[in-house]
XYZ file of C-alpha atoms in Angstrom:
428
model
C 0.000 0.000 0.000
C 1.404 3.578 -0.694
C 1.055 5.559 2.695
C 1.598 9.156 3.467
C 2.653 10.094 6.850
C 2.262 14.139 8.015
C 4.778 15.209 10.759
C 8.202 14.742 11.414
C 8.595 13.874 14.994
C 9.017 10.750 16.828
C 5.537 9.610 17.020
C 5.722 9.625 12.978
C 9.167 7.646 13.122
C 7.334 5.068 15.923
C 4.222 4.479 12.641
C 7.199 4.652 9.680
C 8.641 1.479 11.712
C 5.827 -0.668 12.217
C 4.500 -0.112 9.209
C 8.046 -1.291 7.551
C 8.157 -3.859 10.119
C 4.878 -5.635 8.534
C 5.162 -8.921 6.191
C 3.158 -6.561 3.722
C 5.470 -4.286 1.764
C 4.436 -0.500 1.595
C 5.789 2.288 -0.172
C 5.611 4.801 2.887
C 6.190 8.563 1.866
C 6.956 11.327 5.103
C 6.169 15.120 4.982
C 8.263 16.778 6.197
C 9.774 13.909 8.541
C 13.230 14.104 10.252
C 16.620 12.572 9.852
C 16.009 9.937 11.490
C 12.841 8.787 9.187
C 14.853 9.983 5.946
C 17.206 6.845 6.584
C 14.085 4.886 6.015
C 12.013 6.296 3.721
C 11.860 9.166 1.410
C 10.970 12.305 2.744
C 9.123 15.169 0.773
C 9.111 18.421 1.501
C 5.503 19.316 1.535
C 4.112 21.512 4.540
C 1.620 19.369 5.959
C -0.604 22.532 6.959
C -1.105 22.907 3.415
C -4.014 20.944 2.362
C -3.643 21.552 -1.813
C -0.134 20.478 -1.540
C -0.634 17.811 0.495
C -3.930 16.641 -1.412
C -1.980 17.279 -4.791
C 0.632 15.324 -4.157
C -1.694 12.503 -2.733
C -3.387 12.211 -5.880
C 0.030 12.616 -8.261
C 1.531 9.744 -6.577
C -1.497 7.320 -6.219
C -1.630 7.416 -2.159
C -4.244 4.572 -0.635
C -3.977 5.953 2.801
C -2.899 9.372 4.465
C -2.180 9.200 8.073
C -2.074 12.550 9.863
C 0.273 12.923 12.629
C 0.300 16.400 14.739
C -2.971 18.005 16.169
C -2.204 20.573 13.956
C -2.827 19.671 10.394
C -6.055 18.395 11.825
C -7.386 21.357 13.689
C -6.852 23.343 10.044
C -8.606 20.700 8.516
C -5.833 19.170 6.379
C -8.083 15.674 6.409
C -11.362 17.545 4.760
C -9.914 17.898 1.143
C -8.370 14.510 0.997
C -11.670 12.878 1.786
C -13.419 14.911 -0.903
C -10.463 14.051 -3.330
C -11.345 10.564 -2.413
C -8.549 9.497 -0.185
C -9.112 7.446 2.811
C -7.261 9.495 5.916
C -6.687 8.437 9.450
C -7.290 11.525 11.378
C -10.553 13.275 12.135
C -12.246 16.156 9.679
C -11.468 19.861 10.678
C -15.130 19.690 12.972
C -14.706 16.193 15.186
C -11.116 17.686 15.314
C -12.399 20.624 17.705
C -12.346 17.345 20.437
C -8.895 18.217 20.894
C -8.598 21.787 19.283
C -11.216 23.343 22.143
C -11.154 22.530 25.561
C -14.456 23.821 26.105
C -15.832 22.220 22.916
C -15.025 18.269 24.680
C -16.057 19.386 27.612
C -19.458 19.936 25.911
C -19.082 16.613 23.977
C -18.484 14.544 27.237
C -21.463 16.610 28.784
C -23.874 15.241 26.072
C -22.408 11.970 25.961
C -22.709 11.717 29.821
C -19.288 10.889 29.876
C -17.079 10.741 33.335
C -15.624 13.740 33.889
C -14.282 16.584 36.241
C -16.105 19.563 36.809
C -15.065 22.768 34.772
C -15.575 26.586 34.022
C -14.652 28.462 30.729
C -13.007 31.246 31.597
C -13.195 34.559 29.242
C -12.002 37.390 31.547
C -9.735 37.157 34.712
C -12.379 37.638 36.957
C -13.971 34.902 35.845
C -11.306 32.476 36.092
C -10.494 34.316 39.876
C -14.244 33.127 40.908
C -13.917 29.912 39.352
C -10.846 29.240 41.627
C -12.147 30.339 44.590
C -15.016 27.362 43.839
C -13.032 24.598 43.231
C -9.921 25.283 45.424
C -6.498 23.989 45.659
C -4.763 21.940 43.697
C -5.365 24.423 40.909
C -6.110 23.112 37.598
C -6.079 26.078 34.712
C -5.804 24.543 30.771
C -5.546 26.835 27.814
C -8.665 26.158 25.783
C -6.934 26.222 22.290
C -3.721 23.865 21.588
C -0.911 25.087 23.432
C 1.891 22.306 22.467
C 1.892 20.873 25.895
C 2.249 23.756 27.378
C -0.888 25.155 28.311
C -2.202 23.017 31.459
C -1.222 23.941 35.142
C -1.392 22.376 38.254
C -0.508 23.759 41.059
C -1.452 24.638 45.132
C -0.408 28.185 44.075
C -3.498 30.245 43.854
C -0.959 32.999 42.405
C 0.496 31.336 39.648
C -2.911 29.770 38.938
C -3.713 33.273 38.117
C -0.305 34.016 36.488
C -1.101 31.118 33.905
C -4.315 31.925 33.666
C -3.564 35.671 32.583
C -0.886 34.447 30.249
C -3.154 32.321 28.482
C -6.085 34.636 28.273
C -3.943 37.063 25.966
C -4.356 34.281 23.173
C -7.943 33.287 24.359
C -10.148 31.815 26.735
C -9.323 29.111 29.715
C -10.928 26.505 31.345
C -10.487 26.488 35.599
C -11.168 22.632 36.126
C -11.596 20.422 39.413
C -8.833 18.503 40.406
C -9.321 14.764 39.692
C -6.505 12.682 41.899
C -5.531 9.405 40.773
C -2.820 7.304 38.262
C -3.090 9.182 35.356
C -3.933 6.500 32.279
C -3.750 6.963 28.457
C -5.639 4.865 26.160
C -5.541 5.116 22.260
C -8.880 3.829 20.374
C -9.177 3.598 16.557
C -12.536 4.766 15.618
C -14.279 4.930 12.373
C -16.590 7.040 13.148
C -19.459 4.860 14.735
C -17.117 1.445 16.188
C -14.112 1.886 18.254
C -11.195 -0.596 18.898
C -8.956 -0.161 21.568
C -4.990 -0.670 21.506
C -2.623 -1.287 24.314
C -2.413 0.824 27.927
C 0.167 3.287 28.575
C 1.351 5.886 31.315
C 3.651 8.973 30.223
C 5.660 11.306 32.352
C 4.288 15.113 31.568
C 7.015 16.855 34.083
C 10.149 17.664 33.004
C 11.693 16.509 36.537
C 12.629 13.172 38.003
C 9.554 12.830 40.945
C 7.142 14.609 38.563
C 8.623 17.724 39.667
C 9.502 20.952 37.227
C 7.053 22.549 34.016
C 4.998 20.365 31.481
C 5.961 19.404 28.568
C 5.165 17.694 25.850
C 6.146 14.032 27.497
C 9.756 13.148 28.672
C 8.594 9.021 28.637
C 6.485 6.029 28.807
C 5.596 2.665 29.430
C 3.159 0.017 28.406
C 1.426 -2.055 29.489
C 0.180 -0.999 33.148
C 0.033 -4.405 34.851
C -1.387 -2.867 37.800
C -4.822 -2.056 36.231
C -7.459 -4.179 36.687
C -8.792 -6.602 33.870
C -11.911 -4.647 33.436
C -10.582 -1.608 32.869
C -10.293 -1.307 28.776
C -13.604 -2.591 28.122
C -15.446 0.179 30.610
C -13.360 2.950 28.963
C -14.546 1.727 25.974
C -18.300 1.447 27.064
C -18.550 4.304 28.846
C -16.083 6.655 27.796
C -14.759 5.874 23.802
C -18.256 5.026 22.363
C -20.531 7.411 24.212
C -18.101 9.751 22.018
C -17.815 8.746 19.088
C -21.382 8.072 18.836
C -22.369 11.545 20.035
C -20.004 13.539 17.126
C -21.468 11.114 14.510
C -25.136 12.458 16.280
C -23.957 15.882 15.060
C -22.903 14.698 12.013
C -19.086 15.284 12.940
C -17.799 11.675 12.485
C -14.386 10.914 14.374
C -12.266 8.747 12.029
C -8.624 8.133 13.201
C -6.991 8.227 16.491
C -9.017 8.631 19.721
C -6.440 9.410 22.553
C -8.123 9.345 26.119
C -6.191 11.028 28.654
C -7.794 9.637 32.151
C -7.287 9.290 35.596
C -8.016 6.554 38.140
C -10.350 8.479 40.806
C -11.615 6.720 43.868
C -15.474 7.369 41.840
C -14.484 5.763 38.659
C -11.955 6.703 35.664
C -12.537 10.043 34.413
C -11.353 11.985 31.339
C -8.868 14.525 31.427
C -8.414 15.629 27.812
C -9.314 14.131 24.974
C -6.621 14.240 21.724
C -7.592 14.194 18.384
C -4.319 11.470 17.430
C -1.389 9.435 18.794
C -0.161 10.725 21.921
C 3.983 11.077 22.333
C 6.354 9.465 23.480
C 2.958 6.530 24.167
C 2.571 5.817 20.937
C 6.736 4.860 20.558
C 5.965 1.689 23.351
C 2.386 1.151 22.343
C 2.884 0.835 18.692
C 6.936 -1.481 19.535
C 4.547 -4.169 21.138
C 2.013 -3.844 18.532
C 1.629 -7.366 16.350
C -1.545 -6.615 14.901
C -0.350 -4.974 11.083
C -0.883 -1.466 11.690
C -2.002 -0.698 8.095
C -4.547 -2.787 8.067
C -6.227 -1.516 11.322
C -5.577 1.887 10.147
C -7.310 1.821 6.713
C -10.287 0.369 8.441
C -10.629 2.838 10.307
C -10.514 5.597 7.704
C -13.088 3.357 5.909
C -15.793 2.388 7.940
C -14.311 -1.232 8.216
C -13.705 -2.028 12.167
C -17.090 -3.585 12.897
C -16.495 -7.273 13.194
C -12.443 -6.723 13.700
C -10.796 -8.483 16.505
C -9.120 -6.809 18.885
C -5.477 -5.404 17.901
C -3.053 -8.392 19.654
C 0.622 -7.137 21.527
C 3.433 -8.929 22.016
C 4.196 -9.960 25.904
C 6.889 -8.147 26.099
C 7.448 -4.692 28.169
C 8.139 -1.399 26.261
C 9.675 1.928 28.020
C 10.742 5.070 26.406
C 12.872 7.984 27.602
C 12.835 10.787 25.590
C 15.882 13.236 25.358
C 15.731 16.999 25.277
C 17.629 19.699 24.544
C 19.100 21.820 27.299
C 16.522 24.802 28.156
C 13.478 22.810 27.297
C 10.337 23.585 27.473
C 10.916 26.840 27.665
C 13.754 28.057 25.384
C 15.767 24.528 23.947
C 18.987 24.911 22.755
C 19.193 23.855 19.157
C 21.897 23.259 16.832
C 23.861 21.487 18.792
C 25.786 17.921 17.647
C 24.175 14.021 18.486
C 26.897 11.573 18.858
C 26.457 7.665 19.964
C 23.256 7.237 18.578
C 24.992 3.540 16.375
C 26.303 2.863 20.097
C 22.638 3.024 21.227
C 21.067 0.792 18.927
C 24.149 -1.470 19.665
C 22.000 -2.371 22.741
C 19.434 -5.318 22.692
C 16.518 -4.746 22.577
C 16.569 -0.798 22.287
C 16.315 1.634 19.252
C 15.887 5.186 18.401
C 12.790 7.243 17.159
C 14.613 10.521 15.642
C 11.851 13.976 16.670
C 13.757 16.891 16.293
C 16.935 16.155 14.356
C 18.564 16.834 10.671
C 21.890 16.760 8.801
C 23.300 19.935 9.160
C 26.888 21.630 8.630
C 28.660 22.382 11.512
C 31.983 24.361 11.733
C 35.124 22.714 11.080
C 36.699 24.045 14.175
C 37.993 21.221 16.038
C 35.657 21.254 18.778
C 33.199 18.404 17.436
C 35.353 15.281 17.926
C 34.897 12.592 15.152
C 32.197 14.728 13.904
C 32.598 15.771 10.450
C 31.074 19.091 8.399
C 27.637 17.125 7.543
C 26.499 15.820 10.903
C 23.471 15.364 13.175
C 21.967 17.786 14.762
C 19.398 18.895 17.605
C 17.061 20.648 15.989
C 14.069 21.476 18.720
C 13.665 20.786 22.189
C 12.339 16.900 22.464
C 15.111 15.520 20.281
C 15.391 11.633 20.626
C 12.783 8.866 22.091
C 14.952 6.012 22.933
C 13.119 2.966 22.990
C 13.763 -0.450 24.454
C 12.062 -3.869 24.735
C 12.382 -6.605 28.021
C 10.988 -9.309 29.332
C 10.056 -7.305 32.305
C 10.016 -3.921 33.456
C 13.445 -4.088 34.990
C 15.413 -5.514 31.971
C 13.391 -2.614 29.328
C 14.577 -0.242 31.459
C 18.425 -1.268 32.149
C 18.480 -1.188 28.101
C 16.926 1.941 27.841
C 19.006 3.658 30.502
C 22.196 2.020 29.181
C 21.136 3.452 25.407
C 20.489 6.659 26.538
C 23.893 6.981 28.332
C 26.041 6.448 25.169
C 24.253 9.064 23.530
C 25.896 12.669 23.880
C 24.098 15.913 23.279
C 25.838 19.205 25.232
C 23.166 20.264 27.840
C 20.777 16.827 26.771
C 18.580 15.899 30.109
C 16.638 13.274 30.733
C 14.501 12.015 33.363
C 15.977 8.844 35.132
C 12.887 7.185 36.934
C 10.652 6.552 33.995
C 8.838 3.251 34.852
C 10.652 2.686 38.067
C 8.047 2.349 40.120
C 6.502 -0.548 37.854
C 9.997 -2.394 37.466
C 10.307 -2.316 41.508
């Protein structure tokens, strides 16, 4: 099958390799991608918020399946065109994309749906969000209604930088001032076409930039899957109460969701409730949900983005453990260091078990003034702030995370941090 993939960060690398890993061979195409994905498959340099260009080059080349990668193309409605060229795409339509694009706009979905959730106010004006602090109290819990890369959510005891987020935010929009839900924070990734969901493996990420979940949010610093500490029942009630009360309320309004349903929940002592809702794969979960994966991700995908999951069985993962640890560039979130040199990435993938998904890197030319080492004038470089997911496979929490630990260390990057707890708590 010819595929086109939109994005170019590790998520996209994660989909490139299991879709090369299938028995199937598929001419996979990646706009814009990274360095890391270029090794594997061409690249083109089309701008994926373009919609003509990406449509155009869709049709030139005879693409069966478009898979759209970042929030962003979606939320402009990159999918919309495609579909009325006649292309299947996994990802939702510009409308059912709103689930993710608004804050306020899911909340009003999971309202309708009588989904599980906390209780929240959208905030327009200071003095709104002020009064809608003072009624839900500490912890804090003040989201950015639009997209906000990971960014935008606070939590916090701090009723003064509650108000110092809040204000920040409310220069590019509205906010919504939410009740703190406590419990293990969950994500779960459901394929839907539009009426019939499947769901895929489990996962838990690590938001904070800090070992101990301490310092900002980000976009992810790791992950592991699956959670063997949740209880059997738990995928088929987020599924029955959560996933298809959904999907089933956007078709209602003629919105259909087809593509990636990402559930971000939380384990309360009520029930699991929704957090957020994102409109495709999640990152750095989909880099260990998708290396357990054995069900061919092609085929599950182009159901979806045709109406064909009724009467599919369940996507099947291997029983092995996955963990990710994602390095960043010194200064991230808030101002990365870029342009910097990767070295050891060969010694990485030396390791068993472990490779790496490439997010923010390219061949660039660095000056040939002796401070580089063995690097030469074209070399690899950091080009944004998440830069590298390293991901390893074990037969057990312990062992995936000795390899990815031991990867990660033979990888050099001035200023690169990492977090070093990701799935400790599991492995112990």
């Amino acid at each position: 099958m010819r595929i086109l993939i939109l994005g170019s960060g590790a998520r996209e690398h994660a989909i490139v390799k299991s879709l090369l890993s299938e028995d199937e061979s598929h001419e996979v195409f990646v706009a814009p991608g990274n360095a890391g994905i270029a090794r594997e498959t061409p690249v083109v340099d089309i701008d994926p918020l373009d919609p003509v260009a990406v449509a155009d080059f869709a049709v030139e080349r005879a693409v069966e399946l478009v898979v759209v990668g970042p929030e962003a193309p979606l939320i402009a409605g990159v999918a919309d065109p495609l579909r009325e060229r006649g292309i299947a795409v996994f990802g939702p339509g510009k409308a059912a994309a709103q689930l993710e694009g608004s804050k306020a706009f899911a909340k009003r979905i999971m309202d309708e749906a009588g989904v599980p959730t906390g209780r929240a106010v959208r905030a327009a004006t200071l003095a709104e969000a002020e009064a809608a602090l003072d009624e839900y109290g500490a912890p804090y819990v003040v989201k950015a209604d639009g997209l906000a890369a990971g960014k935008g959510v606070l939590v916090t005891p701090d009723r003064g930088a509650a108000l110092a987020h809040a204000t920040r935010w409310l220069e590019h929009g509205a906010v919504l001032v939410e009740e703190f839900l406590d419990g293990p924070e969950v994500s779960l990734f459901l394929l839907s076409d539009g009426h019939e969901v499947l769901p895929l493996s489990p996962a838990q990420d690590y938001k904070r930039l800090l070992d101990g979940d301490a310092g900002p949010n980000t976009g992810g610093m790791g992950a592991y899957s699956p959670l063997p500490w949740l209880p059997g029942t738990f995928v088929d009630e987020v599924v029955e109460t959560i996933a298809l009360p959904t999907v089933r309320r956007l078709e209602a309004e003629q919105t259909p969701f087809i593509g990636l349903l990402y559930c971000g929940l939380v384990v309360t002592a009520s029930g699991v409730k929704v957090i957020e809702f994102n409109a495709r794969f999640g990152d750095p979960e989909t880099q260990v949900v998708l290396a357990r994966l054995t069900t061919p991700l092609s085929r599950l995908m182009l159901a979806a983005a045709t109406g064909g999951l009724a009467g599919l069985p369940r996507p099947e993962f291997a029983s092995e453990v996955a963990v990710t640890v994602v390095l960043a560039s010194e200064g991230y979130p808030e101002k990365p260091i870029t342009g910097r040199p990767l070295a050891g990435l060969d010694a990485a993938e030396a390791v068993p078990g472990v490779w790496v998904d490439h997010a923010a890197t390219e061949v660039g030319t660095l000056p040939d003034d002796g401070l580089h080492g063995s690097w030469t004038a074209e070399s690899l470089i950091a080009t944004g702030g998440r830069v590298l997911s390293v991901v390893a496979l074990g037969s057990d929490f312990a062992e995936a995370r000795e390899r990815a630990y031991d990867a990660i260390g033979k990888i050099h990057l001035e200023g690169g941090q990492y977090r070093t707890d990701i799935a400790a708590r599991v492995a112990r």
